[in-house]
Coordinates of C-alpha atoms in Angstrom, one line a residue:
X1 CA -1.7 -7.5 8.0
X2 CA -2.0 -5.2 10.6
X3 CA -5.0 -5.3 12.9
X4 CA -4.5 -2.3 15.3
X5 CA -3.6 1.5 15.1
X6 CA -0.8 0.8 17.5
X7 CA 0.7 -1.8 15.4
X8 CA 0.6 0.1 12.0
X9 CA 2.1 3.3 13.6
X10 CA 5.0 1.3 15.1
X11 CA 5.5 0.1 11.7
X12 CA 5.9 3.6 10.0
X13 CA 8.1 4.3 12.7
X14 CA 10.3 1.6 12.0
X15 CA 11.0 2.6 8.7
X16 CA 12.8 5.2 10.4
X17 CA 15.7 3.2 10.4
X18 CA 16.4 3.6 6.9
X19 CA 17.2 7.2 7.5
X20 CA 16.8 9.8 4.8
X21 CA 17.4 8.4 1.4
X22 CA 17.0 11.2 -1.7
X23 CA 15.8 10.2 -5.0
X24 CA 12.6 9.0 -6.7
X25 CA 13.0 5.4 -7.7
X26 CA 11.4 4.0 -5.0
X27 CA 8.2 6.2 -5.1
X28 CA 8.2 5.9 -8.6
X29 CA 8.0 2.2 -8.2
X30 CA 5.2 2.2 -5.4
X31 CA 3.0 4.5 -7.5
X32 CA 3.1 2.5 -10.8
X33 CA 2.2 -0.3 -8.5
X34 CA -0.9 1.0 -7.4
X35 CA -1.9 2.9 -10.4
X36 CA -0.4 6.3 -10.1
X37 CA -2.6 7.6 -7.4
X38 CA -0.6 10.9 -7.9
X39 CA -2.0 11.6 -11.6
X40 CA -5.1 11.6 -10.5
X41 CA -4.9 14.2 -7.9
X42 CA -4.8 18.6 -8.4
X43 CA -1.9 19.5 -6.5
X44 CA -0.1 22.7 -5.3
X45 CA 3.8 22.1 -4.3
X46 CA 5.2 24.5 -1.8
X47 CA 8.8 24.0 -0.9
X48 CA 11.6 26.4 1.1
X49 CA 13.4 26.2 4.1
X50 CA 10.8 28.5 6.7
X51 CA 7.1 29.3 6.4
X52 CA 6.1 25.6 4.1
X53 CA 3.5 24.8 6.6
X54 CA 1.9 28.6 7.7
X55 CA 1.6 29.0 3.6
X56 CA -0.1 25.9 3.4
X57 CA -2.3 26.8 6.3
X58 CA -3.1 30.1 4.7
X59 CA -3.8 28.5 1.2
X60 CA -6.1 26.1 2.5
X61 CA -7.8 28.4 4.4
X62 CA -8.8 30.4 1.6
X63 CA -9.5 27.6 -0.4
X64 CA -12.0 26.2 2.2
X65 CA -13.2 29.5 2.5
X66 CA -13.9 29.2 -1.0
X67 CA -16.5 26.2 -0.5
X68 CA -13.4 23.4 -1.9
X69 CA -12.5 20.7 -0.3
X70 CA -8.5 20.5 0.8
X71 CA -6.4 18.0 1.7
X72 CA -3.0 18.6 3.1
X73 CA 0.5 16.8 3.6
X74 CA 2.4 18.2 5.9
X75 CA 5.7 17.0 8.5
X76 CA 6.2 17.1 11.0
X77 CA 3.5 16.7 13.2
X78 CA 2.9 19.0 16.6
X79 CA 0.4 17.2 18.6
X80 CA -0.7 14.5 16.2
X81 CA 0.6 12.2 13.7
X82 CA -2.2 11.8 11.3
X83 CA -1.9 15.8 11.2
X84 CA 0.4 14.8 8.5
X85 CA -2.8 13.9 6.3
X86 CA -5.4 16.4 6.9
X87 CA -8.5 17.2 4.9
X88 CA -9.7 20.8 5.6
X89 CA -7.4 20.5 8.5
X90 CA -9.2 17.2 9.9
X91 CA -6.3 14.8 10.6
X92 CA -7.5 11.5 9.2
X93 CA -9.1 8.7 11.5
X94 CA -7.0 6.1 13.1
X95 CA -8.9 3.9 11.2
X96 CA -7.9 5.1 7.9
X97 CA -4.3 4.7 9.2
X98 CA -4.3 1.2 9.5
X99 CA -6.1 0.5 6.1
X100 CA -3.6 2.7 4.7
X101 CA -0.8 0.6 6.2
X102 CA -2.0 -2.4 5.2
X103 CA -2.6 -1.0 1.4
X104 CA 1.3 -0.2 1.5
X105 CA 3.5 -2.4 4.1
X106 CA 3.3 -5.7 1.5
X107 CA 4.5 -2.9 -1.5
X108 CA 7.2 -2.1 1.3
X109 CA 8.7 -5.7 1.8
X110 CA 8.4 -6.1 -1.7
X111 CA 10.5 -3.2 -2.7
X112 CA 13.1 -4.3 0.0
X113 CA 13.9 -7.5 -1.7
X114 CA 14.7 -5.7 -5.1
X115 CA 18.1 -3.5 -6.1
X116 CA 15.9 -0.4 -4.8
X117 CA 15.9 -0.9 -1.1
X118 CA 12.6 -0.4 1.2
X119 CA 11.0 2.7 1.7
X120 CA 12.1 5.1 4.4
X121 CA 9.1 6.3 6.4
X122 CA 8.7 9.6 4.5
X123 CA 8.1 7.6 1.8
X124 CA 5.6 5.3 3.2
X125 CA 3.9 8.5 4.8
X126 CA 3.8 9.7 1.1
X127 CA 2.5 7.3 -0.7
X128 CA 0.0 6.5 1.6
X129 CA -0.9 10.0 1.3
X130 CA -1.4 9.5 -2.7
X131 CA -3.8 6.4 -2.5
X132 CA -5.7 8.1 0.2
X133 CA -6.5 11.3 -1.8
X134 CA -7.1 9.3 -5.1
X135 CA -9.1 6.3 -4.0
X136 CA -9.9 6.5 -0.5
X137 CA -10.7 10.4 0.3
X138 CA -11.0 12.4 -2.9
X139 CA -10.9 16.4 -2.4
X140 CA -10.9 18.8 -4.9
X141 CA -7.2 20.0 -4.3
X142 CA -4.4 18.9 -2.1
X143 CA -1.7 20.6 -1.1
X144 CA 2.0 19.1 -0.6
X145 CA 4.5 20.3 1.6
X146 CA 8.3 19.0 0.6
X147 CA 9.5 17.4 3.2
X148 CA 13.6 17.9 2.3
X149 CA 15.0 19.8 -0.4
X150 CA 13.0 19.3 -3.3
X151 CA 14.3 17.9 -6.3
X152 CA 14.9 14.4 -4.8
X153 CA 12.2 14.5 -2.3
X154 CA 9.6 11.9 -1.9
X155 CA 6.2 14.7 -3.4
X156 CA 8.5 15.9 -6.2
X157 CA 6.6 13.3 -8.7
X158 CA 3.6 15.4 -8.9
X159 CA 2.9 17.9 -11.6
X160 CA 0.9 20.6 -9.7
X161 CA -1.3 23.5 -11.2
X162 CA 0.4 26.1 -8.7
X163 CA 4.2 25.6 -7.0
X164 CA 5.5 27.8 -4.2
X165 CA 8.9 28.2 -2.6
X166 CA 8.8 30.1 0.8
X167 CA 12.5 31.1 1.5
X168 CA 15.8 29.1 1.4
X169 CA 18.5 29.3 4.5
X170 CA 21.5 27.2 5.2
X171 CA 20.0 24.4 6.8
X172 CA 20.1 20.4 6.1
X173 CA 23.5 21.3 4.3
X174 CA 25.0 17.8 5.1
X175 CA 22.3 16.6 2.1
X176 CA 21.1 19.7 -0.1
X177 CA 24.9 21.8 0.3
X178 CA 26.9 24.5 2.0
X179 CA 25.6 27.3 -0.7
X180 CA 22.6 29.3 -1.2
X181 CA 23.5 28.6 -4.6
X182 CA 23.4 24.4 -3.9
X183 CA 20.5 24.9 -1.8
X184 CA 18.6 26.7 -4.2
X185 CA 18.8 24.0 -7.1
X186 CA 17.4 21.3 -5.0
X187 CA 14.5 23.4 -3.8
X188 CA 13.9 24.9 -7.5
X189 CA 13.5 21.2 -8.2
X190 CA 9.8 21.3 -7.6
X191 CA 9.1 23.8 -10.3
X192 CA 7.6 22.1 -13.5
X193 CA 7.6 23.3 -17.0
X194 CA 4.7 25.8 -17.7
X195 CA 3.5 25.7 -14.0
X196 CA 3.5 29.4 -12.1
X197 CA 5.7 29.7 -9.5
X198 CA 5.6 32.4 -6.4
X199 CA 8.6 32.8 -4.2
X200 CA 9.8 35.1 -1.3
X201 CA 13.6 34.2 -1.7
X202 CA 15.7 37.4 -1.3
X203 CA 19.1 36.0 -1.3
X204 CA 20.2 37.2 -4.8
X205 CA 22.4 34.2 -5.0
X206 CA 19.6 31.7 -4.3
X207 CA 16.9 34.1 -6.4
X208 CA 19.1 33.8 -9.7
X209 CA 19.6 29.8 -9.6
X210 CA 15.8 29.7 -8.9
X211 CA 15.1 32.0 -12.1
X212 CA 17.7 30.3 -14.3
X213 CA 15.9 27.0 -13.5
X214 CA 12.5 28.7 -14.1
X215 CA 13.5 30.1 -17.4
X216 CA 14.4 26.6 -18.5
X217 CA 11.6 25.2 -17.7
X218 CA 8.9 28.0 -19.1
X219 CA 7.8 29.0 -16.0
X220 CA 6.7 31.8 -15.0
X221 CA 8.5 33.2 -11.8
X222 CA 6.8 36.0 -9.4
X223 CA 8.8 37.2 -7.1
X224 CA 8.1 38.6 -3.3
X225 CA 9.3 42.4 -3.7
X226 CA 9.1 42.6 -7.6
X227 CA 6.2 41.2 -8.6
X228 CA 3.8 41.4 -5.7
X229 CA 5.0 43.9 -2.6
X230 CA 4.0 44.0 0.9
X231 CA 3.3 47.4 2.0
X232 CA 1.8 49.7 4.9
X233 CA 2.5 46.4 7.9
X234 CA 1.1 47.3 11.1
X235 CA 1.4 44.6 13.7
X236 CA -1.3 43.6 16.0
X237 CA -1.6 42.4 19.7
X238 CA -3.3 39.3 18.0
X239 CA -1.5 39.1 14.8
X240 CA -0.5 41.3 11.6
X241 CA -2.4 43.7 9.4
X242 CA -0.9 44.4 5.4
X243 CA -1.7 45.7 2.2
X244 CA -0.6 43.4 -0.8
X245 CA 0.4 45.4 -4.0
X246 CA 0.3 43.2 -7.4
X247 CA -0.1 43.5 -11.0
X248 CA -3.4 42.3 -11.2
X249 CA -4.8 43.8 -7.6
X250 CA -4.3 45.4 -4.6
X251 CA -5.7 44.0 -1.3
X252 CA -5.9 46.7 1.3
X253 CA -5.4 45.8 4.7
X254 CA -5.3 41.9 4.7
X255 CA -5.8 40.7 8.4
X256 CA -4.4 37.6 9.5
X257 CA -3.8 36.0 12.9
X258 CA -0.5 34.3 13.0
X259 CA 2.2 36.6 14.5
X260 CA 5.5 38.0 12.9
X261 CA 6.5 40.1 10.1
X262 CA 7.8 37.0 8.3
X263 CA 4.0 35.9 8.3
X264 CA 2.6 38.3 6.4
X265 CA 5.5 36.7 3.5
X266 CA 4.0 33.5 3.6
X267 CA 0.0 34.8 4.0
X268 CA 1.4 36.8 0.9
X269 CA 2.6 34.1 -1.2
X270 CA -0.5 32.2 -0.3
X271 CA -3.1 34.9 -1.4
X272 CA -1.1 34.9 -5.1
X273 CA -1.2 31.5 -5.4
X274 CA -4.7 31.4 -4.6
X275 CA -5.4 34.1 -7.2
X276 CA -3.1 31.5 -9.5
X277 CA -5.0 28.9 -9.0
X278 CA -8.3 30.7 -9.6
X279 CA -7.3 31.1 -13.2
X280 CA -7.7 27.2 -13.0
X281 CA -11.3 26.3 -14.9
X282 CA -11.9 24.1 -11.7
X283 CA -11.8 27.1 -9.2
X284 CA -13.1 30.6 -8.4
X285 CA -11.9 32.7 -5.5
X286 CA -13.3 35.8 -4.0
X287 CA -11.8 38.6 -2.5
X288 CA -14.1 37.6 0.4
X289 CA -12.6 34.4 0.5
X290 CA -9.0 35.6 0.2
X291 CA -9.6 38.0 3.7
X292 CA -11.9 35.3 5.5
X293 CA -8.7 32.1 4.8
X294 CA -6.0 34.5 6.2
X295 CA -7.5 35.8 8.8
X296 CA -8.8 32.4 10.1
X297 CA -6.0 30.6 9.4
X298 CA -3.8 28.9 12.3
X299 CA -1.1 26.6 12.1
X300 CA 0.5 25.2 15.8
X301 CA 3.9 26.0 17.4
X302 CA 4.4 29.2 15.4
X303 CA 5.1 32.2 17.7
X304 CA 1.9 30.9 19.9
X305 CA 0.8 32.6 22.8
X306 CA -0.1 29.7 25.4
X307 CA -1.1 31.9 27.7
X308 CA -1.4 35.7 28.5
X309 CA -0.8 35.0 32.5
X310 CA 2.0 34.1 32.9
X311 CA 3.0 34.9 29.1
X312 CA 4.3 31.4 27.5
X313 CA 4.9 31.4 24.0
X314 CA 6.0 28.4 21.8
X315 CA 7.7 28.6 18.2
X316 CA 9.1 25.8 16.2
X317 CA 12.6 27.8 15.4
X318 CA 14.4 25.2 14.4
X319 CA 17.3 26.8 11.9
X320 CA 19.0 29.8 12.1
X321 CA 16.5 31.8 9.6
X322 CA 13.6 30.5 12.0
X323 CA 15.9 31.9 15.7
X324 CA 16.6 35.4 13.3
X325 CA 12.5 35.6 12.5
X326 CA 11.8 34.5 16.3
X327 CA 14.5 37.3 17.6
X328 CA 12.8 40.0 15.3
X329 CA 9.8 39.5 16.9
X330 CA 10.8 39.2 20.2
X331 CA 13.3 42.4 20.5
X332 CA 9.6 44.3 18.4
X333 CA 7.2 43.4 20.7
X334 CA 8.5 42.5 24.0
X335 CA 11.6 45.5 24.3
X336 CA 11.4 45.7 27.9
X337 CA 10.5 42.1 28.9
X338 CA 12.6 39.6 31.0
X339 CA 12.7 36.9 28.4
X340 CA 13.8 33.9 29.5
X341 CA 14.3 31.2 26.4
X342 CA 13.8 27.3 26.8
X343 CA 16.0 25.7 24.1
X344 CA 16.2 22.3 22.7
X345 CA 17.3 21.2 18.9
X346 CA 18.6 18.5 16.6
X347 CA 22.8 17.8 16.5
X348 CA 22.8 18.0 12.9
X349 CA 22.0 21.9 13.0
X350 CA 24.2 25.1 12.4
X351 CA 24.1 25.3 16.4
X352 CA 26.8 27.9 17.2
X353 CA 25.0 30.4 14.8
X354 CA 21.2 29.8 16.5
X355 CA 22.5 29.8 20.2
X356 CA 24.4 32.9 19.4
X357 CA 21.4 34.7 18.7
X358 CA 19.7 33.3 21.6
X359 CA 22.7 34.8 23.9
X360 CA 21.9 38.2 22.6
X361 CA 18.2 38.2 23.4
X362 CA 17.7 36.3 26.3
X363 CA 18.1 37.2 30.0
X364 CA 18.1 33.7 30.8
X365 CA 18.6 30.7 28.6
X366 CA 18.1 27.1 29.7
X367 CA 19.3 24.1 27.4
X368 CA 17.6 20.7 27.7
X369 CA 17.5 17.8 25.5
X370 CA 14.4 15.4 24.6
X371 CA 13.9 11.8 23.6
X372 CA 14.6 11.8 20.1
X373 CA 17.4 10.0 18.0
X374 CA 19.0 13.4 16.5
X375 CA 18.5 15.0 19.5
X376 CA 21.0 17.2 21.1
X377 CA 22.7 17.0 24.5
X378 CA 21.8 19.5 26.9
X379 CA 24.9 19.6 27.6
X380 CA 26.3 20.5 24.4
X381 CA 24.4 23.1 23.7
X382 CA 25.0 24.9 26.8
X383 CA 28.9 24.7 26.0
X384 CA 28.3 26.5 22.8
X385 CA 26.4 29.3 24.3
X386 CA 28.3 32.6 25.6
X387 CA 25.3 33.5 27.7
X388 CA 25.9 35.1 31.6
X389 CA 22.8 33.5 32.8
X390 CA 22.9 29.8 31.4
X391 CA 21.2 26.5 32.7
X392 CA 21.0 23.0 31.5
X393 CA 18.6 20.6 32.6
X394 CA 17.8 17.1 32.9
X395 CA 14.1 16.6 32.9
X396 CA 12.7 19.6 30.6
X397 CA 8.7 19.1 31.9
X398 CA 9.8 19.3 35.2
X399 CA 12.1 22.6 34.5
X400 CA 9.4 23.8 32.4
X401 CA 6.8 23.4 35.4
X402 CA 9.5 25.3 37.5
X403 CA 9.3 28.3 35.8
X404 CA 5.9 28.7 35.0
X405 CA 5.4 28.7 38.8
X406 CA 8.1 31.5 39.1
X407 CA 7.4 33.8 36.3
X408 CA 6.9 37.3 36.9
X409 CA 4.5 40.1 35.7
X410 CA 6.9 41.8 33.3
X411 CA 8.4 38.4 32.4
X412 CA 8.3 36.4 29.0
X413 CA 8.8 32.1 29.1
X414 CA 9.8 31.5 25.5
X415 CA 9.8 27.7 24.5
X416 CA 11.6 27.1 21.3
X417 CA 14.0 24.7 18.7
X418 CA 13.3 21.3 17.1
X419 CA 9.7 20.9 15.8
X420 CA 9.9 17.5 17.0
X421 CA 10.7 19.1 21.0
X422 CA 7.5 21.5 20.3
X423 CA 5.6 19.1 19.3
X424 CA 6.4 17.6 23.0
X425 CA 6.6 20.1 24.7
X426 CA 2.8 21.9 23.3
X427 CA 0.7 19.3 25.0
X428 CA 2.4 19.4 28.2
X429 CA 2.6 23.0 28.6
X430 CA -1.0 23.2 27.5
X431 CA -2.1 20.6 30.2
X432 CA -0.3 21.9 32.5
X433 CA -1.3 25.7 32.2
X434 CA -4.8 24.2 31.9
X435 CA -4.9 22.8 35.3
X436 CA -2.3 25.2 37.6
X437 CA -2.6 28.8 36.6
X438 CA -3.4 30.2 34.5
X439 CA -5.3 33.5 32.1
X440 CA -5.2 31.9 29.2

């Protein structure tokens, strides 16, 4: 029995050690154990590689906008860990935490005595998420990001009303494969027979395994380009303005806040899920609604402006599809900025292909490394990058503060990689803009 917040979070940690282990058994397990908290619950998957947690952002948005209660599971955090389970983008209490923990750390032990093996900390995170929306908190949706993959992943024993699947990219190949193809199977995983699914995959490699798994199933695919379009984008100092084409509407001019072309994708695939789900008996959505959730809607660490003077802008691009969106937007915006790029990331990424890009945008590119067990050396990254004007750097706070204090009019600090370095480095650059500069 845990008695403290402290304690229960360094117990979740621990489970860390277990690494990543696909498959179902074990939540399987845990869920007939406490009486299948997941049947109990509506539920919208929404898998892919890039975009899982902006969609979500958007759908719940416009859901909340609606008048409905939402919770949310997403990973990983930026600035707090019960972000992870949110309801209408509240992260839960501390206290709830440690009830939480103490509901599933004696299922835990348990399950590590039989053939099964304990619970990695996804897992726990998971199921705790479960009992909390069935029995503890109960909303009137919740929407589940995958954490890995799909088919094996720790959500994938829900059966939701609505399932999305962002984009799929080469990343995590050492688990999911070196194909579009492979890739593409595990995250079509999530789809369910009879249940509507909304995708912006393009890759016509990927697109075809993800229909062929639809068609067995019965159901029915809409696709980004062919089924719903995105026309007449305009760009915005403070985000992105649209016009979504479908079959059953057209939404002129859709506003929304978050910044980059590939944003108005995943606003996209949220509005026709919403519009999915409001075929649902148990929900109705307005076109008010619809405008007021995507123009609100925010989600941390993506292309976020810290601050206007100096400019300092964060993004969690953490694979080579999220450096290509991140480049785009950069090269569009900012063509005759200094741009000087802060990088950190995880050893177990495509490297060569993200710093490569990096090279060809940046004026000056510094490498660091953070505390983190996957983390990569500063040091390797900066031998993998081409770049003229290359740094690495020891402490990254105290090389971040250095260039704050030295950044020119005309000149752009980008902070960028791992999600688990943003969600670092966020707080301290906020603090530390907060009390030195700064025109926010």
């Amino acid at each position: 029995m845990f008695t403290t917040y402290s304690e229960a979070l360094d117990w979740i940690h621990g489970r860390l050690r277990l690494g990543i282990k696909p498959g179902l058994a074990r939540m399987e397990w845990m869920m007939e154990r406490l009486g299948h908290p997941e049947r109990k619950i509506k539920t919208v998957h929404i898998g892919g590689t890039n975009g899982k947690g902006s969609t979500v952002t958007y759908l719940r948005c416009i859901l909340e906008a609606a008048g409905y209660s939402v919770g949310t599971f997403t990973s990983p955090y930026i600035e707090q860990f019960n972000e992870r389970i949110s309801v209408n983008g509240k992260p839960i209490r501390d206290k709830e935490i440690l009830e939480l923990t103490n509901v599933i750390s004696p299922l835990a032990d348990e399950l590590e005595e039989t053939e099964l093996g304990g619970p990695t900390e996804f897992e726990v995170i998971t199921a705790m998420s479960f009992y909390y929306f069935a029995n503890v908190n109960q909303v009137d949706i919740v929407l589940y990001e995958v954490g890995l993959g799909g088919r094996f992943d720790s959500t994938n024993i829900i059966h939701p009303i609505t399932s999305v699947i962002t984009n799929i990219g080469l990343d995590h190949t050492n688990i999911l494969g070196h194909t579009y193809e492979e890739i593409a199977f595990e995250k079509a995983g999530i789809i369910k027979a009879g249940v509507p699914t909304f995708t912006a995959v393009k890759n016509e490699n990927a697109i075809k395994v993800i229909k062929e798994q639809a068609e067995k199933k019965h159901a029915p695919l809409y696709r980004l380009n062919q089924d719903f379009t995105i026309i007449s984008h305009s760009p915005q100092e403070n985000g992105e303005v649209f016009t979504l084409q479908s079959a059953e509407q057209t939404l002129e001019q859709l506003e929304i806040s978050m910044i980059g072309q590939h944003q108005t994708e995943n606003a996209a695939l949220a509005v026709m899920a919403a519009q999915s789900i409001n075929h649902d008996g148990d929900f109705s959505i307005s076109e008010h609604a619809i405008r007021t959730g995507v123009k609100t809607a925010y989600w941390p660490g993506r292309f976020e402006i810290l601050s206007k003077s100096p400019l300092v802008i964060i993004d969690g691009a953490h694979n080579d599809e999220g450096i290509s969106a991140l480049v785009q937007e950069l090269s569009n915006r900012y063509p005759n900025n200094t741009i000087h790029i802060v990088f950190a990331a995880l050893k177990d990424k495509k490297l060569d292909q993200m710093i490569a890009q990096l090279d060809q945008i940046a004026d000056e590119l510094s490498f660091v490394s953070f505390d983190f067990p996957r983390a990569a050396e500063a040091s390797d990254l900066y031998s993998i990058s081409h770049s003229k004007n290359k740094v690495m750097a020891d402490k990254w706070e105290t090389h971040l503060a250095k260039i704050i204090q030295t950044i020119g009019k005309n000149q752009i600090l980008v902070v960028t990689g791992s999600l688990y370095f943003i969600s670092e480095a966020k707080p301290y650059l906020s603090e530390f803009l907060k009390n030195n500069v700064i025109s926010l």
